[in-house]
Tab-separated table of C-alpha atoms in Angstrom:
chain	number	residue	atom	x	y	z
Z	195	MET	CA	90.115	70.483	91.360
Z	196	SER	CA	93.406	69.017	91.826
Z	197	TYR	CA	96.374	70.959	92.896
Z	198	PHE	CA	97.885	70.032	89.434
Z	199	THR	CA	94.780	70.979	87.687
Z	200	PHE	CA	95.093	74.400	89.327
Z	201	HIS	CA	98.814	74.732	87.787
Z	202	PHE	CA	97.181	73.713	84.588
Z	203	ILE	CA	94.246	76.270	84.692
Z	204	PHE	CA	95.908	79.369	86.414
Z	205	ILE	CA	100.028	79.104	85.920
Z	206	PHE	CA	101.037	77.443	82.808
Z	207	PRO	CA	98.830	79.099	80.532
Z	208	PRO	CA	100.031	82.790	81.376
Z	209	ILE	CA	103.660	81.347	81.395
Z	210	LEU	CA	103.332	80.017	77.932
Z	211	LEU	CA	101.993	83.038	76.563
Z	212	LEU	CA	104.659	85.206	78.046
Z	213	LEU	CA	107.157	82.747	76.788
Z	214	TRP	CA	105.648	83.249	73.204
Z	215	LEU	CA	105.686	86.945	73.752
Z	216	GLN	CA	109.352	87.326	74.892
Z	217	GLN	CA	111.653	89.379	72.302
Z	218	ARG	CA	115.400	89.616	71.895
Z	219	PRO	CA	117.417	91.008	73.739
Z	220	LEU	CA	115.797	89.550	76.859
Z	221	ALA	CA	114.424	92.147	79.189
Z	222	GLY	CA	115.853	94.574	76.933
Z	223	VAL	CA	119.418	93.971	78.254
Z	224	GLY	CA	120.162	90.669	77.170
Z	225	GLY	CA	123.545	88.989	78.070
Z	226	TRP	CA	124.158	86.570	80.700
Z	227	ARG	CA	122.139	88.280	83.308
Z	228	ALA	CA	118.968	87.976	81.344
Z	229	ARG	CA	119.531	84.378	80.485
Z	230	PHE	CA	120.326	83.163	84.062
Z	231	GLY	CA	118.272	85.660	85.994
Z	232	ILE	CA	114.997	83.765	86.379
Z	233	PRO	CA	116.664	80.367	86.912
Z	234	LEU	CA	119.003	81.581	89.515
Z	235	LEU	CA	116.229	83.337	91.221
Z	236	SER	CA	113.981	80.192	91.152
Z	237	LEU	CA	116.821	78.090	92.759
Z	238	VAL	CA	117.486	80.593	95.555
Z	239	ALA	CA	113.643	81.004	96.052
Z	240	PHE	CA	113.102	77.062	96.068
Z	241	ILE	CA	116.143	76.810	98.819
Z	242	TYR	CA	114.973	79.722	101.021
Z	243	THR	CA	111.298	78.689	100.828
Z	244	THR	CA	111.352	74.807	101.488
Z	245	PRO	CA	112.163	74.859	105.186
Z	246	TRP	CA	109.797	77.667	105.927
Z	247	ASP	CA	106.971	76.079	103.891
Z	248	ASN	CA	107.589	72.608	105.808
Z	249	TYR	CA	107.407	74.522	108.846
Z	250	LEU	CA	104.052	75.816	107.992
Z	251	VAL	CA	102.559	72.526	106.903
Z	252	TRP	CA	104.212	70.848	110.095
Z	253	ARG	CA	102.353	73.573	112.403
Z	254	LYS	CA	98.892	72.915	110.613
Z	255	ILE	CA	99.070	76.444	109.501
Z	256	TRP	CA	97.913	75.505	106.092
Z	257	GLY	CA	97.016	72.237	104.460
Z	258	TYR	CA	95.732	70.707	101.680
Z	259	GLY	CA	93.368	67.813	100.836
Z	260	SER	CA	95.177	64.450	100.465
Z	261	ASP	CA	93.013	63.636	97.383
Z	262	ARG	CA	93.998	66.776	95.714
Z	263	VAL	CA	97.933	66.220	95.321
Z	264	VAL	CA	100.049	63.560	93.742
Z	265	GLY	CA	102.345	63.339	96.886
Z	266	THR	CA	104.635	65.150	99.500
Z	267	ILE	CA	108.388	65.444	100.031
Z	268	GLY	CA	108.471	66.140	103.723
Z	269	TYR	CA	105.227	67.774	104.565
Z	270	VAL	CA	104.813	69.712	101.604
Z	271	PRO	CA	102.840	68.579	98.353
Z	272	VAL	CA	105.057	68.064	95.228
Z	273	GLU	CA	102.795	70.612	93.404
Z	274	GLU	CA	103.956	73.298	96.126
Z	275	TYR	CA	107.508	72.791	95.231
Z	276	LEU	CA	106.609	73.427	91.496
Z	277	PHE	CA	104.827	76.472	92.398
Z	278	PHE	CA	107.999	77.859	94.286
Z	279	VAL	CA	109.575	78.020	90.792
Z	280	LEU	CA	106.550	78.623	88.925
Z	281	GLN	CA	105.737	81.723	90.518
Z	282	CYS	CA	109.159	83.231	90.072
Z	283	VAL	CA	109.051	82.213	86.230
Z	284	LEU	CA	105.478	83.836	85.651
Z	285	THR	CA	106.523	86.750	87.485
Z	286	GLY	CA	109.818	86.964	85.924
Z	287	LEU	CA	108.691	86.886	82.427
Z	288	TRP	CA	105.969	89.498	83.108
Z	289	LEU	CA	108.665	91.797	84.340
Z	290	TYR	CA	111.088	90.763	81.269
Z	291	TRP	CA	108.186	91.874	78.730
Z	292	LEU	CA	107.799	95.198	80.695
Z	293	LEU	CA	111.373	96.026	80.702
Z	294	LYS	CA	111.665	95.352	76.775
Z	295	ARG	CA	109.017	97.901	76.485
Z	296	ALA	CA	110.491	100.317	78.840
Z	297	PRO	CA	110.630	103.814	77.054
Z	298	GLU	CA	113.633	104.691	79.142
Z	299	SER	CA	116.798	102.628	78.504
Z	300	ALA	CA	117.272	99.796	80.678
Z	301	GLN	CA	121.143	99.587	80.206
Z	302	PRO	CA	122.931	99.648	83.620
Z	303	ALA	CA	124.971	102.539	82.571
Z	304	SER	CA	121.913	104.743	81.839
Z	305	LEU	CA	120.880	104.402	85.685
Z	306	LYS	CA	122.582	106.877	87.870
Z	307	MET	CA	122.133	105.670	91.354
Z	308	SER	CA	119.994	108.667	92.603
Z	309	ALA	CA	116.651	108.819	94.474
Z	310	PRO	CA	114.977	111.560	96.263
Z	311	LYS	CA	116.586	112.529	99.537
Z	312	GLY	CA	115.724	110.140	102.167
Z	313	PHE	CA	114.064	107.572	100.162
Z	314	ARG	CA	116.863	104.807	100.697
Z	315	LEU	CA	116.533	105.582	104.612
Z	316	LEU	CA	112.596	105.794	104.590
Z	317	LEU	CA	112.608	102.244	102.751
Z	318	THR	CA	115.326	100.849	105.200
Z	319	VAL	CA	113.443	102.105	108.337
Z	320	LEU	CA	110.192	101.081	107.158
Z	321	GLY	CA	111.629	97.534	106.295
Z	322	ILE	CA	113.120	97.060	109.876
Z	323	GLY	CA	109.975	98.373	111.651
Z	324	ILE	CA	107.809	95.764	109.535
Z	325	SER	CA	110.333	93.062	110.338
Z	326	ALA	CA	110.364	93.821	113.957
Z	327	ALA	CA	106.499	93.841	113.871
Z	328	GLY	CA	106.739	90.249	112.257
Z	329	PHE	CA	108.934	88.791	114.964
Z	330	VAL	CA	106.573	90.292	117.759
Z	331	MET	CA	103.482	88.678	115.856
Z	332	LEU	CA	105.227	85.341	116.363
Z	333	ARG	CA	104.136	85.449	120.212
Z	334	SER	CA	100.327	85.152	119.285
Z	335	PRO	CA	98.393	82.296	117.682
Z	336	SER	CA	96.249	84.361	115.812
Z	337	THR	CA	99.006	86.566	114.153
Z	338	LEU	CA	101.618	83.732	113.756
Z	339	TYR	CA	100.884	83.103	110.114
Z	340	LEU	CA	101.142	86.818	109.272
Z	341	GLY	CA	104.236	86.998	111.551
Z	342	LEU	CA	105.985	84.169	109.942
Z	343	VAL	CA	105.349	85.937	106.636
Z	344	LEU	CA	106.604	89.005	107.323
Z	345	ALA	CA	109.672	87.772	109.452
Z	346	TRP	CA	110.583	85.710	106.586
Z	347	ALA	CA	110.408	87.909	103.683
Z	348	VAL	CA	110.663	91.588	104.956
Z	349	PRO	CA	114.295	91.278	105.976
Z	350	ILE	CA	115.195	90.274	102.438
Z	351	LEU	CA	113.311	92.958	101.033
Z	352	THR	CA	114.783	95.534	103.707
Z	353	LEU	CA	118.276	94.528	102.308
Z	354	GLN	CA	117.247	94.790	98.584
Z	355	TRP	CA	115.960	98.416	99.424
Z	356	ALA	CA	119.023	99.510	101.125
Z	357	ILE	CA	121.380	98.194	98.393
Z	358	GLY	CA	119.326	99.174	95.164
Z	359	ALA	CA	116.799	102.046	96.248
Z	360	GLY	CA	118.460	104.117	93.291
Z	361	VAL	CA	117.752	101.603	90.603
Z	362	LEU	CA	114.311	100.956	91.920
Z	363	TRP	CA	113.437	104.444	92.160
Z	364	LYS	CA	114.679	104.852	88.605
Z	365	MET	CA	112.581	101.837	87.265
Z	366	ARG	CA	109.399	102.993	89.555
Z	367	ARG	CA	106.937	102.482	87.147
Z	368	ILE	CA	107.781	98.897	85.902
Z	369	TRP	CA	108.657	98.154	89.617
Z	370	PHE	CA	105.007	98.750	90.542
Z	371	ILE	CA	103.215	97.332	87.440
Z	372	SER	CA	105.371	94.229	87.300
Z	373	THR	CA	104.318	93.590	91.148
Z	374	ALA	CA	100.974	94.619	91.052
Z	375	VAL	CA	99.345	92.648	88.236
Z	376	PRO	CA	100.968	88.965	88.935
Z	377	THR	CA	100.090	90.012	92.895
Z	378	VAL	CA	96.276	90.637	91.942
Z	379	TYR	CA	96.388	87.537	89.578
Z	380	LEU	CA	97.588	85.278	92.179
Z	381	TRP	CA	95.279	86.794	94.979
Z	382	VAL	CA	92.284	85.654	92.629
Z	383	ALA	CA	93.627	82.220	91.862
Z	384	ASP	CA	94.348	81.619	95.486
Z	385	ARG	CA	90.753	82.618	96.543
Z	386	LEU	CA	89.236	80.124	93.977
Z	387	ALA	CA	91.774	77.369	95.141
Z	388	ILE	CA	90.588	77.911	98.476
Z	389	GLY	CA	87.105	78.164	97.631
Z	390	ASN	CA	87.656	74.558	96.035
Z	391	ASP	CA	89.244	73.119	98.869
Z	392	ILE	CA	92.412	72.558	97.150
Z	393	TRP	CA	94.326	74.000	100.177
Z	394	HIS	CA	92.893	75.395	103.408
Z	395	ILE	CA	93.977	77.895	105.831
Z	396	SER	CA	94.157	77.443	109.853
Z	397	GLU	CA	91.462	79.686	111.385
Z	398	THR	CA	93.400	79.384	114.711
Z	399	TYR	CA	96.736	80.748	113.543
Z	400	THR	CA	95.216	83.977	111.496
Z	401	THR	CA	93.637	87.145	112.302
Z	402	GLY	CA	90.303	86.547	110.527
Z	403	LEU	CA	90.760	89.792	108.325
Z	404	GLN	CA	90.112	89.321	104.673
Z	405	LEU	CA	90.747	91.241	101.384
Z	406	PHE	CA	87.827	90.261	98.965
Z	407	GLY	CA	87.306	87.260	100.746
Z	408	LEU	CA	91.040	86.165	100.897
Z	409	PRO	CA	92.883	85.805	104.255
Z	410	ILE	CA	95.076	88.978	104.583
Z	411	GLU	CA	97.931	86.434	105.464
Z	412	GLU	CA	97.688	85.061	101.844
Z	413	ALA	CA	97.219	88.314	100.222
Z	414	THR	CA	100.481	89.534	102.083
Z	415	PHE	CA	102.454	86.394	101.032
Z	416	PHE	CA	101.793	87.082	97.326
Z	417	LEU	CA	102.446	90.787	97.508
Z	418	VAL	CA	105.824	90.165	99.405
Z	419	THR	CA	107.146	87.159	97.343
Z	420	ASN	CA	106.317	89.115	94.094
Z	421	LEU	CA	108.248	92.074	95.673
Z	422	LEU	CA	110.962	89.743	96.098
Z	423	ILE	CA	111.136	88.339	92.760
Z	424	THR	CA	110.639	91.881	90.830
Z	425	GLN	CA	113.037	93.529	92.945
Z	426	GLY	CA	115.558	90.675	92.914
Z	427	LEU	CA	115.485	90.596	89.171
Z	428	ILE	CA	115.688	94.099	88.450
Z	429	LEU	CA	118.719	94.640	90.930
Z	430	PHE	CA	120.204	91.594	89.427
Z	431	LEU	CA	119.840	92.950	85.709
Z	432	LEU	CA	120.666	96.716	86.175
Z	433	LEU	CA	122.437	97.222	89.299
Z	434	GLU	CA	125.963	98.132	89.045
Z	435	ILE	CA	127.630	96.728	92.176
Z	436	PRO	CA	130.783	98.516	92.443
Z	437	HIS	CA	129.142	102.039	91.892
Z	438	THR	CA	126.423	101.138	94.361
Z	439	VAL	CA	129.101	100.053	97.074
Z	440	SER	CA	130.980	103.201	96.540
Z	441	HIS	CA	127.813	105.401	96.746
Z	442	LEU	CA	126.903	103.579	100.068
Z	443	VAL	CA	130.118	104.159	101.389
Z	444	ALA	CA	130.084	107.825	100.412
Z	445	GLU	CA	126.524	108.274	102.246
Z	446	VAL	CA	127.944	106.761	105.414
Z	447	GLY	CA	130.918	108.869	105.117
Z	448	LYS	CA	128.789	111.907	104.792
Z	449	THR	CA	126.685	110.681	107.779
Z	450	ILE	CA	129.652	110.140	110.326
Z	451	GLY	CA	131.258	113.397	109.071
Z	452	SER	CA	127.974	115.527	109.637
Z	453	SER	CA	127.684	113.705	113.318
Z	454	SER	CA	131.322	114.453	114.159
Z	455	ILE	CA	131.047	118.153	113.050
Z	456	GLU	CA	127.788	118.633	115.057
Z	457	SER	CA	129.266	116.823	118.133
Z	458	ARG	CA	132.275	119.448	118.125
Z	459	ASN	CA	129.990	121.941	117.665
């Protein structure tokens, strides 16, 4: 099986199905945000992922059969560049389909930027900790791939959590389903691709841990990238930036004020 054949079997059919199922207004929101959300996110993903993935192939962390691809640009197969965009489209269309059927209103005005006390702080601290662990992992060959995944993706996830914790909490059911379903689907597709030797993962730069036969590094990659896609689109569609900025400033002000009072006492 070639890399393009992989796309035709596993990626194009669900995308075409989801395109056919889309209804107006897109994502239940409509407007320019819904029209341009997926294309803009795909462009950002392409730019951000290209140097990172080229480094992985150059470092021989993952590779591909020369007879399974049509060609390369830099170190990366053409089909891999295409996958950067196709994953955004696949996961984004799935999220749009869910949002259109959400029982709660998906309008930005209906989302009060509130979450359980400490939720934003918990996510932010968790993200900083995982990011730091990723950078530490870069020092060991056996954790290099996992470290590169975490150090590349989790700082962006942490920023999303810090800015949009209230929206993500309000949309938590869709947030979970929109991430979990494409992640599990791509785990299965990735496992089959590795089994068919379309691409391979270095044993030198991986931990050897597996999830249902899939290297834990690959499983983590699809989890964090789908989180980046779903969170990025949810926040792009629903986040009220002025309200969020003022909310963050108020939170910081309360924290500083509380610290000042405690120090005086």
